[in-house]
CSV table of C-alpha atoms and ligand atoms in Angstrom, one decimal:
chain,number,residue,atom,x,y,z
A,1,UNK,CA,66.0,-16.5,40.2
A,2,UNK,CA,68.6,-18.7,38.1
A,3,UNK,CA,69.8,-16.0,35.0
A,4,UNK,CA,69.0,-18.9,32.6
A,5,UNK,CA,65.5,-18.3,31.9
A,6,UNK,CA,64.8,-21.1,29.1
A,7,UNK,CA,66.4,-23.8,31.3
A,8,UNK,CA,64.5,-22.7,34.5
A,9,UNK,CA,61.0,-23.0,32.9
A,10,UNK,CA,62.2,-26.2,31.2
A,11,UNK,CA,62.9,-27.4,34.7
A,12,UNK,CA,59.3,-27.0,35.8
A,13,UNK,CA,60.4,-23.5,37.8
A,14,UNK,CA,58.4,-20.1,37.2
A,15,UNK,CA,60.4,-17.2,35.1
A,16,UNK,CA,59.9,-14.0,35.4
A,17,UNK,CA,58.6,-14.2,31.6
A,18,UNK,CA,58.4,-16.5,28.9
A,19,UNK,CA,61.1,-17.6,27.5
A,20,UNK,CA,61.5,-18.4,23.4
A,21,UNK,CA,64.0,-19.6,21.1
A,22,UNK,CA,62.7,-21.1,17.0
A,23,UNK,CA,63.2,-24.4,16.0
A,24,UNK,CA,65.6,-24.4,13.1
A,25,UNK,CA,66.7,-20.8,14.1
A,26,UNK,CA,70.1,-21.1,12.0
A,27,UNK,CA,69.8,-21.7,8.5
A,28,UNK,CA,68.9,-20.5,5.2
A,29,UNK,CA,66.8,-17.7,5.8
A,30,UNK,CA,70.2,-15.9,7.4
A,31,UNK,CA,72.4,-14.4,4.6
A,32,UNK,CA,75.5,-15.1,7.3
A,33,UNK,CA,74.7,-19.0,6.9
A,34,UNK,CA,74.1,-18.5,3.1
A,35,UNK,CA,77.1,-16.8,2.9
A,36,UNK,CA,79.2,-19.6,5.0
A,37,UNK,CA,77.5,-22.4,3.1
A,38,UNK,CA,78.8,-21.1,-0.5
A,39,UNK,CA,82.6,-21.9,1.0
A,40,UNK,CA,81.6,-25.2,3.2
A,41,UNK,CA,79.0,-28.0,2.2
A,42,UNK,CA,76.7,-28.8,5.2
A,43,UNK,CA,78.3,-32.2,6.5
A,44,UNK,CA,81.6,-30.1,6.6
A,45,UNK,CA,80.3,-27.5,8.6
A,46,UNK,CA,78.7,-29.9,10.8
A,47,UNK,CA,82.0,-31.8,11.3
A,48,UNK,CA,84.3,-28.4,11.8
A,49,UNK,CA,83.6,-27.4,15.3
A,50,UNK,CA,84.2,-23.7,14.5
A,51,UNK,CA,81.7,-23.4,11.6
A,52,UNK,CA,79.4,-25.4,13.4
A,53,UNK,CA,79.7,-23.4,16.6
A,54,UNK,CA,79.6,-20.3,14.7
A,55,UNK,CA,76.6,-20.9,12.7
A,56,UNK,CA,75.4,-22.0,16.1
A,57,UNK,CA,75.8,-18.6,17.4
A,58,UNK,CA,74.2,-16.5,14.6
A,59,UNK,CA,71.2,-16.0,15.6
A,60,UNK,CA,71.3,-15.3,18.8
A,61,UNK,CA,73.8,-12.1,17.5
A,62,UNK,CA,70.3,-11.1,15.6
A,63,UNK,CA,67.7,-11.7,17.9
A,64,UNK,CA,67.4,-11.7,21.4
A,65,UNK,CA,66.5,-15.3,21.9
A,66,UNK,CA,66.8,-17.2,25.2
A,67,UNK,CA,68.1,-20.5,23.7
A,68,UNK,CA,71.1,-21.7,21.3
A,69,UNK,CA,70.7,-24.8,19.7
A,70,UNK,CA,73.8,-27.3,18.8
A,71,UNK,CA,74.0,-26.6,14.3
A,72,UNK,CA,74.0,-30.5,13.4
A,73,UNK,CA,71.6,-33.1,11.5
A,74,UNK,CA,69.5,-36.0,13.2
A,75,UNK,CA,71.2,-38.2,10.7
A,76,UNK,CA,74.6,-37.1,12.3
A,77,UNK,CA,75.1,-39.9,14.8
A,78,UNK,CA,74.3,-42.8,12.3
A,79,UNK,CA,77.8,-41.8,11.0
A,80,UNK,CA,79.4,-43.8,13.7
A,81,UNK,CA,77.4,-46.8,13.4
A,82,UNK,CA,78.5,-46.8,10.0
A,83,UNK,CA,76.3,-45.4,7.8
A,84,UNK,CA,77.3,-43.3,4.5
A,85,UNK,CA,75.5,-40.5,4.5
A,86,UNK,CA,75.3,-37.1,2.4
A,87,UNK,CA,73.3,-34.3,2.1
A,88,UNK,CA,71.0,-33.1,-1.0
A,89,UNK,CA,69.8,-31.1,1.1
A,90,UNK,CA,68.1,-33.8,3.1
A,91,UNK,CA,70.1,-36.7,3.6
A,92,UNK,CA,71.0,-39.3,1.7
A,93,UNK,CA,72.4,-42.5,2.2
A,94,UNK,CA,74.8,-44.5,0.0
A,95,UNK,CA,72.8,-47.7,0.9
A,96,UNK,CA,69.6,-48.0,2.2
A,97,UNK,CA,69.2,-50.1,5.4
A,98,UNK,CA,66.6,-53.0,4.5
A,99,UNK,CA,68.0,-56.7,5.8
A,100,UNK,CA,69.0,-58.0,8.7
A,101,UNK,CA,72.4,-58.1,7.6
A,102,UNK,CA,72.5,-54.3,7.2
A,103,UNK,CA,71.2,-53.9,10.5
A,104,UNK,CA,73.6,-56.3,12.1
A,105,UNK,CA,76.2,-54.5,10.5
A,106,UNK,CA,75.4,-50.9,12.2
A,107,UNK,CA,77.2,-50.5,15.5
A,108,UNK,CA,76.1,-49.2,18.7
A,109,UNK,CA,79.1,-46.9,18.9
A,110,UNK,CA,81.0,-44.7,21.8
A,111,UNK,CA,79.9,-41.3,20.6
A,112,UNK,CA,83.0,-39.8,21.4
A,113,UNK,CA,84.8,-42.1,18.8
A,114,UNK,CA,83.0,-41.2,15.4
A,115,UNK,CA,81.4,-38.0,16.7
A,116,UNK,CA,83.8,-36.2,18.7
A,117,UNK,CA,83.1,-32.9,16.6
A,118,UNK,CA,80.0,-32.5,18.2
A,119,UNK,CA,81.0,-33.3,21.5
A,120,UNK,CA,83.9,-30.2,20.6
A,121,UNK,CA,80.9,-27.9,19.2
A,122,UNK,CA,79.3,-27.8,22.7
A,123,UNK,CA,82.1,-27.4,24.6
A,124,UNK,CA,83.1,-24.0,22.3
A,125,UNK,CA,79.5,-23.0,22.4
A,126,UNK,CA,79.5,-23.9,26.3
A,127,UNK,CA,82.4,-21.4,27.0
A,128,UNK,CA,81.6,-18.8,24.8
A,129,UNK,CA,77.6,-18.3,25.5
A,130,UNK,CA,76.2,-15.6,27.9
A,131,UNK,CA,75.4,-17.1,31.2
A,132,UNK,CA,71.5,-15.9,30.7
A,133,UNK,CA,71.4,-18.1,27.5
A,134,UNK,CA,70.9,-21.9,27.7
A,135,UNK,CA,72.8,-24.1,25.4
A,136,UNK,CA,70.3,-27.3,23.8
A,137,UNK,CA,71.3,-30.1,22.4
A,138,UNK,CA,69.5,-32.8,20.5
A,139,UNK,CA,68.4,-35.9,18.5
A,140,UNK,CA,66.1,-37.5,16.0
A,141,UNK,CA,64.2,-40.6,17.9
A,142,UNK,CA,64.8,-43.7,17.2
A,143,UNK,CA,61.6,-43.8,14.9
A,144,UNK,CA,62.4,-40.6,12.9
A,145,UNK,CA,65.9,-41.4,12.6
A,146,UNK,CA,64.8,-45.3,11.3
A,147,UNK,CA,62.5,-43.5,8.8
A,148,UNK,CA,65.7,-41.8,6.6
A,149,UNK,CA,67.8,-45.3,7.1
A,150,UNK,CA,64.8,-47.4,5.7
A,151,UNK,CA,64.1,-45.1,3.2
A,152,UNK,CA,67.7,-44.1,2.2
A,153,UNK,CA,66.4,-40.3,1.8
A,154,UNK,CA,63.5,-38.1,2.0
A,155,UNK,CA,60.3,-39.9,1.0
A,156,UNK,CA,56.8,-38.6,0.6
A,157,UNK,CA,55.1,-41.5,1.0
A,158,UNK,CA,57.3,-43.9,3.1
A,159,UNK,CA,56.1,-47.3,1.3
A,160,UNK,CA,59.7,-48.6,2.7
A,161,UNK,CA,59.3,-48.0,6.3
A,162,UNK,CA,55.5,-48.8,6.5
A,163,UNK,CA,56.2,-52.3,4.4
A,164,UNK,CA,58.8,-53.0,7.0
A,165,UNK,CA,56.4,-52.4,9.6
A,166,UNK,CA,53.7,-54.6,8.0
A,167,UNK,CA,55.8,-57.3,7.1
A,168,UNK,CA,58.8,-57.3,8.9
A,169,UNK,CA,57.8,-55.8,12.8
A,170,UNK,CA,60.3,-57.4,14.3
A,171,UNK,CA,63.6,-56.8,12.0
A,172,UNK,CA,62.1,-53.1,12.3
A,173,UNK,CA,62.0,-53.3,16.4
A,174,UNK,CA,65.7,-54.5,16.2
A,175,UNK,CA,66.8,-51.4,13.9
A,176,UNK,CA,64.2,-49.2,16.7
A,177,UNK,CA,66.8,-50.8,19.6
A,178,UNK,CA,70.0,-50.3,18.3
A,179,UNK,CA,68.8,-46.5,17.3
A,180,UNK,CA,67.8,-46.4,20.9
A,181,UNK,CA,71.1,-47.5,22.2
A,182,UNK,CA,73.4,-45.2,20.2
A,183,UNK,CA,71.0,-42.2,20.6
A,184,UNK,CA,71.1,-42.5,24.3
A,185,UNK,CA,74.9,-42.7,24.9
A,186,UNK,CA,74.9,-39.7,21.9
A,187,UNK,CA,72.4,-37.2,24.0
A,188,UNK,CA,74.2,-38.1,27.4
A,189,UNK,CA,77.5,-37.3,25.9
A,190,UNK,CA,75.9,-33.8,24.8
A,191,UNK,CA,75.2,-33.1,28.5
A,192,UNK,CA,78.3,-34.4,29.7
A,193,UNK,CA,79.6,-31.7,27.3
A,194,UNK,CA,77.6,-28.9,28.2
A,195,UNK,CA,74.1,-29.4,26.8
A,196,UNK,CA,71.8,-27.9,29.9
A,197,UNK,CA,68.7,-28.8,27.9
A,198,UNK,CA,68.0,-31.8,25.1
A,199,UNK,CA,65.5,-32.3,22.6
A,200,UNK,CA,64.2,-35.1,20.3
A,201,UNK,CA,62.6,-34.6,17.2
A,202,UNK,CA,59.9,-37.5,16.1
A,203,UNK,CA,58.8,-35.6,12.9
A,204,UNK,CA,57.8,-38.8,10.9
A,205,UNK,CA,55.3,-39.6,13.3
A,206,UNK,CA,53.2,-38.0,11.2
A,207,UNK,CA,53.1,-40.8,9.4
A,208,UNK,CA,52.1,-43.2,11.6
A,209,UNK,CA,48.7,-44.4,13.0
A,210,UNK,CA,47.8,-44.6,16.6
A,211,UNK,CA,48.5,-48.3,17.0
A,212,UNK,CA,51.8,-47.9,14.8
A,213,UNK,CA,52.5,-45.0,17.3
A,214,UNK,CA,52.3,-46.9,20.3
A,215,UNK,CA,54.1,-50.0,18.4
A,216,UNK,CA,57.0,-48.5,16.6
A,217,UNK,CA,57.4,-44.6,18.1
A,218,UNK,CA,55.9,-44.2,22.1
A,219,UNK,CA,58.4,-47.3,23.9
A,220,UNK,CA,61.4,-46.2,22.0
A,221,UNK,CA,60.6,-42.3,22.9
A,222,UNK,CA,60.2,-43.5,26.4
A,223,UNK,CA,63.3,-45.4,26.5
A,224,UNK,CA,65.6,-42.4,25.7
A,225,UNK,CA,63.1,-40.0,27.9
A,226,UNK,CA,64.0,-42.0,30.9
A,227,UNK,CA,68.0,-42.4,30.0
A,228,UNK,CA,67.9,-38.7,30.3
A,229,UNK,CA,65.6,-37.5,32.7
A,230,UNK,CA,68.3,-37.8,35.8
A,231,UNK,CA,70.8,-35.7,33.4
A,232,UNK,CA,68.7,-32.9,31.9
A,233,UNK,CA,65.1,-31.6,31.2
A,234,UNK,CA,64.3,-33.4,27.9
A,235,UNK,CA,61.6,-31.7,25.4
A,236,UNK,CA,59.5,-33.8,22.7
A,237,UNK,CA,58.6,-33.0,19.8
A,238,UNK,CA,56.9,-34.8,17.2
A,239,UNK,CA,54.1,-34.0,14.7
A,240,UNK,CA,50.4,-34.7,14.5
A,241,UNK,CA,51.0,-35.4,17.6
A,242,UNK,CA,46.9,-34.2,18.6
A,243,UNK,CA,46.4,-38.0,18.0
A,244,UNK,CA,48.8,-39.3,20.0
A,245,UNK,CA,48.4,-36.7,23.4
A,246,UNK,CA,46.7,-39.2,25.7
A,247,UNK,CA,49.6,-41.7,25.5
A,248,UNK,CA,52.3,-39.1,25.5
A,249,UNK,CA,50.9,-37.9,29.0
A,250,UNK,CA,52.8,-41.7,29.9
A,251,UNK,CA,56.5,-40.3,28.7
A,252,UNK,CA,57.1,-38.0,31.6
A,253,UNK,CA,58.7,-35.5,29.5
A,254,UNK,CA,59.4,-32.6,30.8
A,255,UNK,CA,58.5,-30.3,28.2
A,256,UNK,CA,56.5,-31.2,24.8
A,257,UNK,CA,56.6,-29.1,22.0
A,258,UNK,CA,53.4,-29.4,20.4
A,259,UNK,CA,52.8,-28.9,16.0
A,260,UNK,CA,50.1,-27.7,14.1
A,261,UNK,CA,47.5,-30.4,14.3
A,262,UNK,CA,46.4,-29.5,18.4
A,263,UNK,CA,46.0,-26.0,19.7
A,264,UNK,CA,48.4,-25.5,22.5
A,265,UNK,CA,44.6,-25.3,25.4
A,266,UNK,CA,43.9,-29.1,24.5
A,267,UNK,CA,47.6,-30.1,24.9
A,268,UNK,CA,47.4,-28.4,28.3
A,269,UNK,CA,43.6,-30.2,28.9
A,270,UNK,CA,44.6,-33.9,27.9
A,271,UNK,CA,48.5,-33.3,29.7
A,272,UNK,CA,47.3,-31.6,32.2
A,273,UNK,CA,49.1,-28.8,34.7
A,274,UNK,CA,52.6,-29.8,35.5
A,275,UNK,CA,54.1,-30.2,32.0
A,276,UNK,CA,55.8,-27.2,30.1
A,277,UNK,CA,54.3,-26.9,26.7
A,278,UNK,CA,56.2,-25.6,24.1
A,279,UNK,CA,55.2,-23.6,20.9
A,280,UNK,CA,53.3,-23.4,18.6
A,281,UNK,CA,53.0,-20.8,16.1
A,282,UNK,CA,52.8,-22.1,12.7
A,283,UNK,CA,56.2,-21.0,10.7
A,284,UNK,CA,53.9,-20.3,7.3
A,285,UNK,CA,52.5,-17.3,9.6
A,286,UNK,CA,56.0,-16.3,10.3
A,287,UNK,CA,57.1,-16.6,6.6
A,288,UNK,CA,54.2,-15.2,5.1
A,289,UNK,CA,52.0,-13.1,7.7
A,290,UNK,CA,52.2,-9.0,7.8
A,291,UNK,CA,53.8,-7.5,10.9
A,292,UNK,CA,50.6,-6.8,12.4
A,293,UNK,CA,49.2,-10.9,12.0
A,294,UNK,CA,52.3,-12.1,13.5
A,295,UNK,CA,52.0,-9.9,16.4
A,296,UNK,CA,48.2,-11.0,16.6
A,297,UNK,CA,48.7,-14.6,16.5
A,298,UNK,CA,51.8,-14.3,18.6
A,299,UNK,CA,49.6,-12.6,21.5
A,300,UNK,CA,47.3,-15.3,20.9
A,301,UNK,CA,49.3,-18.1,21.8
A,302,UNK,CA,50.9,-15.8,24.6
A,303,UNK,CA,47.1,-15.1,26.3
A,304,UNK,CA,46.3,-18.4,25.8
A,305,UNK,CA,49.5,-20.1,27.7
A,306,UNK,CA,49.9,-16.8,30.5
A,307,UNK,CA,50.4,-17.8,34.2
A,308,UNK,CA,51.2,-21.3,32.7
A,309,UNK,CA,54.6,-23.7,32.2
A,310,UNK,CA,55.2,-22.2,28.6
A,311,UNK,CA,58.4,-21.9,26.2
A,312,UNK,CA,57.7,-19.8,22.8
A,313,UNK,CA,58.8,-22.0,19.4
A,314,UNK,CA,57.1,-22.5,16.3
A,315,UNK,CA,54.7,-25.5,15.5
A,316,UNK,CA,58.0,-26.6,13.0
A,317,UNK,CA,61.3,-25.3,11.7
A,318,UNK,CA,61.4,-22.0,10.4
A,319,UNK,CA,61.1,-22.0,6.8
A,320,UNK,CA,64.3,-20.7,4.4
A,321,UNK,CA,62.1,-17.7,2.8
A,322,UNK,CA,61.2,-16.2,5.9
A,323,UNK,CA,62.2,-12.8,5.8
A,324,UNK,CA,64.7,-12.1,9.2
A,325,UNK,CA,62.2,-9.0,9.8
A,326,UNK,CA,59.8,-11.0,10.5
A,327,UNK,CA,61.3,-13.1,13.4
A,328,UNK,CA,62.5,-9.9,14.7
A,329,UNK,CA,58.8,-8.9,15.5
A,330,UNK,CA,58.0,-12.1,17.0
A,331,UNK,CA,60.6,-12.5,19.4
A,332,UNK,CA,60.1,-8.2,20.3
A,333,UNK,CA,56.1,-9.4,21.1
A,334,UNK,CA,57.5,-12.4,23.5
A,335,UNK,CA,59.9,-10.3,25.2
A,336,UNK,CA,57.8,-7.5,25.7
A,337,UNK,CA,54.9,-9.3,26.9
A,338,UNK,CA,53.3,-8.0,30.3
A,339,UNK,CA,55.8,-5.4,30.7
B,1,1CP,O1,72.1,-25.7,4.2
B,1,1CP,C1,71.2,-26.6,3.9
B,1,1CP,O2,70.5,-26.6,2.9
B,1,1CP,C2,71.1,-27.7,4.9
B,1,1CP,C3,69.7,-27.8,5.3
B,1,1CP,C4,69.7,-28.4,6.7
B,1,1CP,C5,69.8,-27.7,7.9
B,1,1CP,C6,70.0,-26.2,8.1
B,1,1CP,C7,69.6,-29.8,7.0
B,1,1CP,C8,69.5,-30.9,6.1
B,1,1CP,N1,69.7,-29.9,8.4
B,1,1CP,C9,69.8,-28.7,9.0
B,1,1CP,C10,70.0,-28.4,10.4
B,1,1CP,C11,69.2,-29.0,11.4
B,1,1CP,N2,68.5,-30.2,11.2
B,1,1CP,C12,69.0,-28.6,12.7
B,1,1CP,C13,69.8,-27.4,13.3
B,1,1CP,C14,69.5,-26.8,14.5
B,1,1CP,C15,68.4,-25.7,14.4
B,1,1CP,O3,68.8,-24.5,14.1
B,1,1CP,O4,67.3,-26.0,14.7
B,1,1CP,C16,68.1,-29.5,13.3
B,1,1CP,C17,67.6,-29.5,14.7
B,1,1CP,C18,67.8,-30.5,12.4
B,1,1CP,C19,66.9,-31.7,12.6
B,1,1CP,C20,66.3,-32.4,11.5
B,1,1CP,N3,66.9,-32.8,10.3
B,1,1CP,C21,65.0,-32.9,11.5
B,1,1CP,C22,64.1,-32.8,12.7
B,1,1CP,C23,63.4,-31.5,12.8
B,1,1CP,C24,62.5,-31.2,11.6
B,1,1CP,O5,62.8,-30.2,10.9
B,1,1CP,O6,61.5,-31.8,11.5
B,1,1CP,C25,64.8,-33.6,10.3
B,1,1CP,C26,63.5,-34.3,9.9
B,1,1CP,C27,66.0,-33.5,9.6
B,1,1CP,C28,66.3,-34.1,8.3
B,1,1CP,C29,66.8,-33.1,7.3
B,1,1CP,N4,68.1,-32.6,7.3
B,1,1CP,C30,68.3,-31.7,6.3
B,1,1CP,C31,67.0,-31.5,5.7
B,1,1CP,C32,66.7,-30.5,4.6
B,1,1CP,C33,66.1,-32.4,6.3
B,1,1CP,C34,64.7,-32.6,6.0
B,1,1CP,C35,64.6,-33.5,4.8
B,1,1CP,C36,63.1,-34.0,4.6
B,1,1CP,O7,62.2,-33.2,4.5
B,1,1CP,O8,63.0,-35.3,4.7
């Protein structure tokens, strides 16, 4: 049996247990990244390939986890098409894209031109991670990624992006391409580094209805699935994604990290046998739950996914108040489970 457990189950294979690693698993919530982020603003720890490697690695020195994700921002690779872009903490643009000017003016771009920091980052994390822990990379899809352009920051009710949807379909479908294009060549450049697994995050399909999923979200997500499904298992992840299973089954994903808004049974019902799921416990549990309700609801999802493809995650990020105790316990009850 290969000694990378998260990247065996990712590939479809049976481990000898199930493997877990937490969305957002660097962060806030660790005084070691508070502590690096009072001498480094976050874009300059993305862009230093030692402080982004390092706070990288800090988790797994806490916790026993299986997985190590890349530290960087979906908005990361818009930087080489040209975008200016800070952080507030979310991002922020300088300009918003809108017109087709602005979109003509974004360049599909070679990401080892603009981006060659991150490319650096995997290569250290590569050569310096245990050979039983598997190294992910990622991106935000094209639709997610589109969302903070449009919008020029975070929005809580995305008038921008759904007027441009409305009334402009297809200057929005040529922003969705060029995402595509530049996201592809960025995740294939993270494997040619040393990324063994990737995901994408489509978190702003929450905002969307079925029909806008499967106009502005599902052929874009397929696109980059298929780039990347010769290179390296590719996982999914979006949210309120219980409305959108039945078309998802059509991505041939390899693994699909599934939110809050489905219990992981009816993912497994409506995308039936051979996919992995990933998940799902919801991080307000893990911020806010006693020792004893995360070990209950973390044995729940573990009954309810045993003898089946299944990698441990949240249903979201972990949140910045959750105390570090309190992942402890969770990934002890994975580990521990049916020993
Ligand atoms: O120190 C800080 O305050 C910066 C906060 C922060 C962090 C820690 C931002 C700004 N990004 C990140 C890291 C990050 N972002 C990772 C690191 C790897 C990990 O440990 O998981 C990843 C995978 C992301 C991806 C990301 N950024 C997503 C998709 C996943 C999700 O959470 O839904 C999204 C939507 C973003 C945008 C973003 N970047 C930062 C913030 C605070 C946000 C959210 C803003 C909003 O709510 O609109």
């Amino acid at each position: 049996m290969s000694q990378k457990l998260l990247l065996t189950v990712a590939q479809g294979q049976k481990g000898d247990r199930t493997p877990v690693w937490l969305m957002r698993q660097a962060g806030r919530y660790l005084k070691e990244y508070r502590d690096l982020r009072e001498k480094h603003t976050f874009l300059e720890t993305c862009q230093t390939p030692e402080l982004a490697a390092e706070v990288s690695l800090q988790p797994m020195r806490r916790f026993d986890i299986d997985g190590v994700i890349l530290f960087s921002d979906i908005m990361i690779p818009t930087l080489g098409m040209g975008v200016e872009l800070d952080f507030a903490p979310g991002p922020v643009l300088k300009t918003p894209i809108r017109s087709v000017s602005d979109i003509k003016n974004l360049r599909v771009c070679d990401p080892h031109e603009k981006t060659s920091f991150v490319l650096k980052t995997l290569q250290i994390l590569k050569s310096n991670l245990p050979d039983t822990k598997t190294l992910i990379g990622f991106c935000g899809a094209p639709f997610t990624t589109a969302c903070y352009l449009v919008e020029g920051k975070h929005s809580t009710d995305f008038s921008q992006v759904k007027k441009m949807m409305k009334d402009e379909p297809v200057l929005f479908h040529l922003l969705l391409d060029k995402l595509s294009q530049t996201l592809s060549l960025y995740l294939k450049a993270q494997v040619e580094a040393g990324a063994e697994v990737v995901q994408i995050f489509d978190t702003w399909t929450e905002i969307l209805t079925p029909k806008e999923y499967l106009e502005f979200a599902f052929p874009y997500e397929k696109k980059l699935i298929e780039s990347l499904r010769p290179l390296a298992p590719v996982i999914l992840f979006m949210k309120k994604s219980g409305d959108f299973l039945t078309q998802a089954k059509e991505l041939d994903v390899n693994v699909f990290s599934v939110d809050y808004s489905v219990s992981l049974s009816h993912a497994r019902e409506v995308l039936g046998d051979n996919i992995v799921l990933q998940g799902n416990l919801d991080p307000k549990i893990l911020q806010s739950g006693t020792k004893e309700e995360i070990k209950r609801e973390t044995l729940k999802i573990l009954n309810s996914m045993s003898g089946q493809k299944h990698i441990f995650n949240l249903a979201h990020g972990v949140l910045p108040e959750t105390p570090v105790e309190n992942v402890s316990t969770l990934i002890e009850v994975v580990r521990n489970y049916g020993k």
